[in-house]
Coordinates of C-alpha atoms in Angstrom, one line a residue:
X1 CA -24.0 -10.7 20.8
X2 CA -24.0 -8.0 18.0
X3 CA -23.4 -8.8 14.5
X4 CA -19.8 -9.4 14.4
X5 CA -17.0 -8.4 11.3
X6 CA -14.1 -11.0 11.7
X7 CA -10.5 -9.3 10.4
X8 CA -8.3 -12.2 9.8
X9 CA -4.6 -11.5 9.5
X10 CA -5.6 -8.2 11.5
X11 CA -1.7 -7.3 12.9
X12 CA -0.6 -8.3 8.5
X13 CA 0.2 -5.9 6.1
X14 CA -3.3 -5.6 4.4
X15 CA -4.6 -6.3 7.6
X16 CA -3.7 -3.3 9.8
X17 CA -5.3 -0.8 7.3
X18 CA -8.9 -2.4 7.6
X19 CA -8.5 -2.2 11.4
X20 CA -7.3 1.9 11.1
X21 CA -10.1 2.6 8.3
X22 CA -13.4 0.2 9.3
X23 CA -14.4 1.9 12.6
X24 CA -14.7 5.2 11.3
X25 CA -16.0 3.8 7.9
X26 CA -18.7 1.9 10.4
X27 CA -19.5 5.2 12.1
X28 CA -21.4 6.5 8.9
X29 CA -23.2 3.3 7.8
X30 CA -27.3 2.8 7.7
X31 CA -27.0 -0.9 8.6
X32 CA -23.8 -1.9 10.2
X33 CA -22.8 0.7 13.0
X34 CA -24.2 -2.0 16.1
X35 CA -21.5 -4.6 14.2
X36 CA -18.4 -5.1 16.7
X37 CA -14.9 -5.9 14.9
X38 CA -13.3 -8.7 15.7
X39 CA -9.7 -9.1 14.9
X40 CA -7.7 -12.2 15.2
X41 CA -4.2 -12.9 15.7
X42 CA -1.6 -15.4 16.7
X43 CA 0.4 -13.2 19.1
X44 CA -2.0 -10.7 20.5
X45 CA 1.2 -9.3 22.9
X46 CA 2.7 -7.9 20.2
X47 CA 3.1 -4.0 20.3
X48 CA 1.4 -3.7 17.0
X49 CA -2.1 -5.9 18.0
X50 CA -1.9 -3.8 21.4
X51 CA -1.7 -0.6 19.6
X52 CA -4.9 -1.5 17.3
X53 CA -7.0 -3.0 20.1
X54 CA -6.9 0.2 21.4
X55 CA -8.8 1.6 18.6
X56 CA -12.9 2.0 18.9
X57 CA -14.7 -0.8 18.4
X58 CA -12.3 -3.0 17.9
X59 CA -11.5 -6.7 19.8
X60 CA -8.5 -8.5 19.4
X61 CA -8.6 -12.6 20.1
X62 CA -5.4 -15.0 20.0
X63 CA -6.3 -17.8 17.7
X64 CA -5.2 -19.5 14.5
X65 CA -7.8 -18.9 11.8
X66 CA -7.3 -22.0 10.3
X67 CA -8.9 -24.0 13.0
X68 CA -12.1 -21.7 12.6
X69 CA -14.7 -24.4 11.9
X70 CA -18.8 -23.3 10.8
X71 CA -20.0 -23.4 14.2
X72 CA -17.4 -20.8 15.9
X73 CA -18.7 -18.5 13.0
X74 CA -22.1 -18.9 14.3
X75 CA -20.8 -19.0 18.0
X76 CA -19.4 -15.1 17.3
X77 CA -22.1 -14.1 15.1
X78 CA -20.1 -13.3 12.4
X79 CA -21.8 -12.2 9.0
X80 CA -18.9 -10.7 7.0
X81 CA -14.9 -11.7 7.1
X82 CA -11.5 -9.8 5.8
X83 CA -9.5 -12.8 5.0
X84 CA -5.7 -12.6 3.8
X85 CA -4.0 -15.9 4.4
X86 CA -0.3 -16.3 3.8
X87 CA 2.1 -17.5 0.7
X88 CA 2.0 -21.3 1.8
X89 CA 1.9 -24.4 -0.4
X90 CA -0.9 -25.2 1.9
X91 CA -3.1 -22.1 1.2
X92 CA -5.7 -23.6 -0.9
X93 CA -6.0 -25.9 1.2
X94 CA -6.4 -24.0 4.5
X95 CA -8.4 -21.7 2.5
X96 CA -10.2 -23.1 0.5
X97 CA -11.8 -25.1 4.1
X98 CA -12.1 -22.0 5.9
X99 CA -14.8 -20.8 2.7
X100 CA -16.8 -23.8 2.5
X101 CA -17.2 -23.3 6.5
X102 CA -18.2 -19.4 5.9
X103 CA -20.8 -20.9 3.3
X104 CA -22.1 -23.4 6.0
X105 CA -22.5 -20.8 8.7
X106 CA -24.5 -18.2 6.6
X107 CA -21.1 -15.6 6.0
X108 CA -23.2 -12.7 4.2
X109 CA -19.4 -11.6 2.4
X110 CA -16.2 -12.2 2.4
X111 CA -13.5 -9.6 1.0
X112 CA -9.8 -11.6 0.5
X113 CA -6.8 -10.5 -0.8
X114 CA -5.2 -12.1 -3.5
X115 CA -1.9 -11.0 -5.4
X116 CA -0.9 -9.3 -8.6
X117 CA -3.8 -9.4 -11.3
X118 CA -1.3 -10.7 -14.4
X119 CA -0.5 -13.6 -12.1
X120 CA -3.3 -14.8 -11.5
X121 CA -3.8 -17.6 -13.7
X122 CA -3.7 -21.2 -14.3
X123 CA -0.5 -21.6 -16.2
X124 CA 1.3 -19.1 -13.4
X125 CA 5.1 -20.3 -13.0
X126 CA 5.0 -19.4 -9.4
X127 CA 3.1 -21.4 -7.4
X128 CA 1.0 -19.1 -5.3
X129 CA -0.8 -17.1 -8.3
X130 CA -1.9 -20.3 -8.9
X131 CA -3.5 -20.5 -5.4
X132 CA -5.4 -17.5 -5.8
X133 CA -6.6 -18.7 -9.0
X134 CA -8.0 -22.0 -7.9
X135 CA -9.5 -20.1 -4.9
X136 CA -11.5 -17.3 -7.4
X137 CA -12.8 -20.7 -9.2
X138 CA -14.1 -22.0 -6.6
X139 CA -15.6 -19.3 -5.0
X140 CA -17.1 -18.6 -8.8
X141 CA -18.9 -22.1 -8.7
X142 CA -22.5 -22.5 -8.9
X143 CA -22.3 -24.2 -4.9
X144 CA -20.7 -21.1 -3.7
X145 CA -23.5 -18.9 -5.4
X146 CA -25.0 -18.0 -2.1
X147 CA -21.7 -16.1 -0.4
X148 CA -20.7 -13.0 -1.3
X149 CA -17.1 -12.1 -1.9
X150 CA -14.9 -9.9 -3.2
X151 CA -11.2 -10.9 -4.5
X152 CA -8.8 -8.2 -4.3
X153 CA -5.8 -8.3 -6.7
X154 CA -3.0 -6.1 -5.4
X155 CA 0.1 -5.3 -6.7
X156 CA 3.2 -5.7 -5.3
X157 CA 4.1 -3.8 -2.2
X158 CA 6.0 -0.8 -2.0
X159 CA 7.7 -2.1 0.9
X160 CA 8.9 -5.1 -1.7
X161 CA 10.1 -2.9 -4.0
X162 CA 11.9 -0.5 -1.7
X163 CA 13.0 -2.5 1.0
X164 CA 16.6 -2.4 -0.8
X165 CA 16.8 0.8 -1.6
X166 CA 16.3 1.7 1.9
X167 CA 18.9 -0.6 3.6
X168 CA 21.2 0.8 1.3
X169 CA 20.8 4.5 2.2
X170 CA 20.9 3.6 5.8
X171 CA 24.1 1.6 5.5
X172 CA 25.6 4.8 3.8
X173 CA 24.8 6.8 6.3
X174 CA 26.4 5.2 8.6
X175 CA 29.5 3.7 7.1
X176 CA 29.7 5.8 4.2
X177 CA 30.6 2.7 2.3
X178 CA 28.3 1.1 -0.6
X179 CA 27.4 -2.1 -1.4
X180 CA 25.2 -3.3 -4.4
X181 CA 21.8 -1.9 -5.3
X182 CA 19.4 -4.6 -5.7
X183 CA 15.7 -4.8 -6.7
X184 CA 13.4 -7.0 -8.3
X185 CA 12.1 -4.5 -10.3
X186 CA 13.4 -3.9 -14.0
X187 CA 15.5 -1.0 -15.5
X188 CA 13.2 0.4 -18.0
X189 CA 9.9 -0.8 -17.7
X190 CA 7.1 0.4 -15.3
X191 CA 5.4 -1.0 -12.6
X192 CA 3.3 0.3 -10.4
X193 CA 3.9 -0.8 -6.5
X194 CA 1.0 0.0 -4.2
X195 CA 1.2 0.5 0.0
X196 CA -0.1 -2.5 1.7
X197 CA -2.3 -0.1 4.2
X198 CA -4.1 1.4 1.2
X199 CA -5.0 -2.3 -0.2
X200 CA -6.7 -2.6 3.4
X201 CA -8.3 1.1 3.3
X202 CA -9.9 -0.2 0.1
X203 CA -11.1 -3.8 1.4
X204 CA -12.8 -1.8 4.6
X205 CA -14.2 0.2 2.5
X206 CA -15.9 -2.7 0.8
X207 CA -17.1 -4.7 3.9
X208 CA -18.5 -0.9 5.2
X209 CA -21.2 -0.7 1.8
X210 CA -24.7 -1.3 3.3
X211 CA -25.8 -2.8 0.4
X212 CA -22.5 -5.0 -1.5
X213 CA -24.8 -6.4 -4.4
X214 CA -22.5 -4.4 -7.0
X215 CA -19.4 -5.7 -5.5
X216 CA -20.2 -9.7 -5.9
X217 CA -17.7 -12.0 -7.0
X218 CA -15.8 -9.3 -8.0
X219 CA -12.3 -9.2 -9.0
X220 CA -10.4 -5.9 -8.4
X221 CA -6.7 -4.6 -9.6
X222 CA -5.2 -2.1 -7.1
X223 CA -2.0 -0.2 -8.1
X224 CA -0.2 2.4 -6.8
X225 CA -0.9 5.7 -8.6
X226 CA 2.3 5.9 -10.6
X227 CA 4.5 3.7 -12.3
X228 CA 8.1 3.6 -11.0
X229 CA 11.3 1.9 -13.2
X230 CA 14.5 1.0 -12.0
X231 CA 16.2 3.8 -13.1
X232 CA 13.9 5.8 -11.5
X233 CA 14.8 4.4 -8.0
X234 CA 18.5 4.6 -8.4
X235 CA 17.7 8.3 -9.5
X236 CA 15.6 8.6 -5.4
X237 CA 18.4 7.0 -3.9
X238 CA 21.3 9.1 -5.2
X239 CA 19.2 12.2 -4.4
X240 CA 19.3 10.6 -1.0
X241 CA 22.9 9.9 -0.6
X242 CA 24.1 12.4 -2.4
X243 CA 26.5 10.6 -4.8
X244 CA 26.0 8.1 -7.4
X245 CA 25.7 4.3 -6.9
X246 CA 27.8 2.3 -8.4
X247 CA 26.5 -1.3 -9.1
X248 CA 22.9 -1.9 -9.7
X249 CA 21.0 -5.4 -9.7
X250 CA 17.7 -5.3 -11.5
X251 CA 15.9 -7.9 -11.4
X252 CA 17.2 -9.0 -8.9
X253 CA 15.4 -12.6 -7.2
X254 CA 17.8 -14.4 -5.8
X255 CA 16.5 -13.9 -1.9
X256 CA 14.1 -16.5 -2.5
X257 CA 17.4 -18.9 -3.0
X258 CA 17.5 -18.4 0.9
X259 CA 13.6 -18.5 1.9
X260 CA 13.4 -22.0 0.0
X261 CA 16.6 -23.4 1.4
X262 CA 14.7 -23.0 4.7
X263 CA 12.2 -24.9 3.5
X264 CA 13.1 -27.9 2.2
X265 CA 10.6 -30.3 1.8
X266 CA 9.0 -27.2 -0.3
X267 CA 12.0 -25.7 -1.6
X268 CA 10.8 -26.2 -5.3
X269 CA 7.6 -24.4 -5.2
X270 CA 9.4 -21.2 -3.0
X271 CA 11.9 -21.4 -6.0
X272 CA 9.5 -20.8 -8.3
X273 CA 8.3 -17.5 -6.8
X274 CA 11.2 -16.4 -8.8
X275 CA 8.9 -16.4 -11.6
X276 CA 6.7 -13.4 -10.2
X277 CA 8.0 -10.2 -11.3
X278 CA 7.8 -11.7 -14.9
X279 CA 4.7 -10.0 -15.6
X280 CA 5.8 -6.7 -14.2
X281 CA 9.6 -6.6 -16.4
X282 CA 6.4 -7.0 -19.4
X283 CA 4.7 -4.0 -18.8
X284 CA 1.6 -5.8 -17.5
X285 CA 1.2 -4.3 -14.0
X286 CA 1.1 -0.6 -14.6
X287 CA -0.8 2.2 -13.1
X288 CA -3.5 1.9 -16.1
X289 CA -4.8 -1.4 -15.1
X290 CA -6.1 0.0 -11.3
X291 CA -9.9 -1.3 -11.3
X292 CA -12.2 1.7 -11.9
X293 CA -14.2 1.1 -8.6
X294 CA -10.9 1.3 -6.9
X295 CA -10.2 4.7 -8.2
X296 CA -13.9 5.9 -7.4
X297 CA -14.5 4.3 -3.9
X298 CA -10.8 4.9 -2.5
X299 CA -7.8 5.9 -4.7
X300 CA -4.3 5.0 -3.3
X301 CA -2.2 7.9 -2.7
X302 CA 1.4 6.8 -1.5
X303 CA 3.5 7.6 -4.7
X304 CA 7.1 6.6 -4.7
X305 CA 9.1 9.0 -3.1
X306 CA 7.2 9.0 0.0
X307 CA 7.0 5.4 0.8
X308 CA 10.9 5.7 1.1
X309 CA 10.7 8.4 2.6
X310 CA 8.7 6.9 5.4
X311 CA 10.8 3.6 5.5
X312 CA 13.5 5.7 6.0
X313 CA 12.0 7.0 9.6
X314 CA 11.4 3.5 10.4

């Protein structure tokens, strides 16, 4: 069996960039153009895993990455992983098992995606930063010294950030009527919101190096490549309706009140979550912070303007 790279989350929102960009990154590499790609997911009928699967060199398998123990690894011959495991109070846990199994079967590197850089610390209010954290300590400890990894710290996702701003230009067009603007974003201060597809573009890039010695335990900041306010959206939005809105939420959090009330034997950490855009209403995830690696290797594009634009042709 040929060497194998295992994309985990493949049909996700990071995922699904690695799986467009790694073939072709693949193509042009010294060492790695026998490996196959092997991506996982849990419903491998879905339009969007039967679209990828149709991409070169790429093989799609229906299984729950969680229950990946060391010997499977060896079983598929994999030597290097894309892992991006979902906000869950369980995540360390799942996680953190799946990497001591990668050290036991000989994983050469593993790229994962973490969350906003600002966040990630021990004293996080939200829960999951705190995850991340744990998992970047771990991986940092002398017993982990013989895998490779990469964390990647994006920020939050324009289709976060936007998702609003496009329901409510759709609803105007078609009722003509308005209802509030809301966003978690703040008024006046900057953030800058990167697309999920160019946070995978950059981690395929990374598991395409021939040689990833540079990149070990390596933390990396990805932004988009301008900072957007509040304002500023309002501003896109009545260009797109053509009138002016007239109620505005920034800040605006209280959607998690209905993701934890589905959750109720974990409806205090999902509560907490409301803690996350803290960092960006303080100016701390801006544009300026991007990694410089990030910028050299494979600069995100998508400003603004066109990532509503294209959730508006969705």
């Amino acid at each position: 069996m040929a060497p194998t790279i295992l994309v985990i989350g493949a049909t996700g929102n990071t995922g699904a960039g690695v799986v467009h960009s790694l073939p072709e990154l693949l193509k042009k590499s010294e060492s790695l153009s026998n490996h196959r790609i092997l991506c996982l997911t849990r419903t491998i009928g879905s339009d969007k895993a039967k679209k990828l699967a149709k991409l070169p060199g790429v093989e799609f398998a229906e299984k729950n990455w969680v229950e990946i123990d060391d010997a499977w690894l060896k079983e598929h011959n994999v030597d290097r992983v894309f892992l991006a495991s979902a906000v869950d109070p369980a995540q360390f846990a799942n996680e953190s098992q799946f990497l001591v199994n990668c050290l036991i079967a000989g994983i050469k590197y593993v790229v994962r995606i973490s969350t906003t850089a600002a966040n990630v610390t021990s004293d996080c209010r939200a829960f999951y930063p705190r995850n991340h954290w744990a998992i970047e300590q771990l991986l940092s400890s002398p017993e982990f010294e013989k895998l490779a990894w990469s964390s990647l710290q994006p920020n939050v996702f324009w289709s976060f950030v936007f998702g609003p701003a496009a329901g409510f230009i759709k609803n105007y067009r078609e009722t003509g009527k308005q209802s509030t603007l809301s966003m978690m974003i703040n008024a006046d201060v900057g953030v800058a919101p990167i697309d999920a597809e160019e946070v995978g573009n950059f981690a395929a890039t990374l598991l395409a190096q021939d040689d990833v010695t540079s990149h070990n335990k390596r933390k990396y900041v990805l932004n988009g490549p301008e900072d957007i306010t509040g304002n500023q959206i309002v501003e896109l939005v009545e260009k797109h309706v053509g009138t002016k809105v007239e109620k505005v939420a920034f800040g605006d959090v209280s959607f998690i009140d209905t993701t934890a009330d589905q959750a109720p034997d974990n409806k205090h950490l999902i509560k907490s979550i409301k803690n996350a855009p803290r960092t960006s209403w303080e100016g701390k995830a801006k544009a300026e912070t991007t990694s410089k690696e990030v910028l050299d290797l494979c600069a995100p594009k998508l400003t603004g303007a066109e990532a509503l634009e294209q959730m508006l042709q969705e």
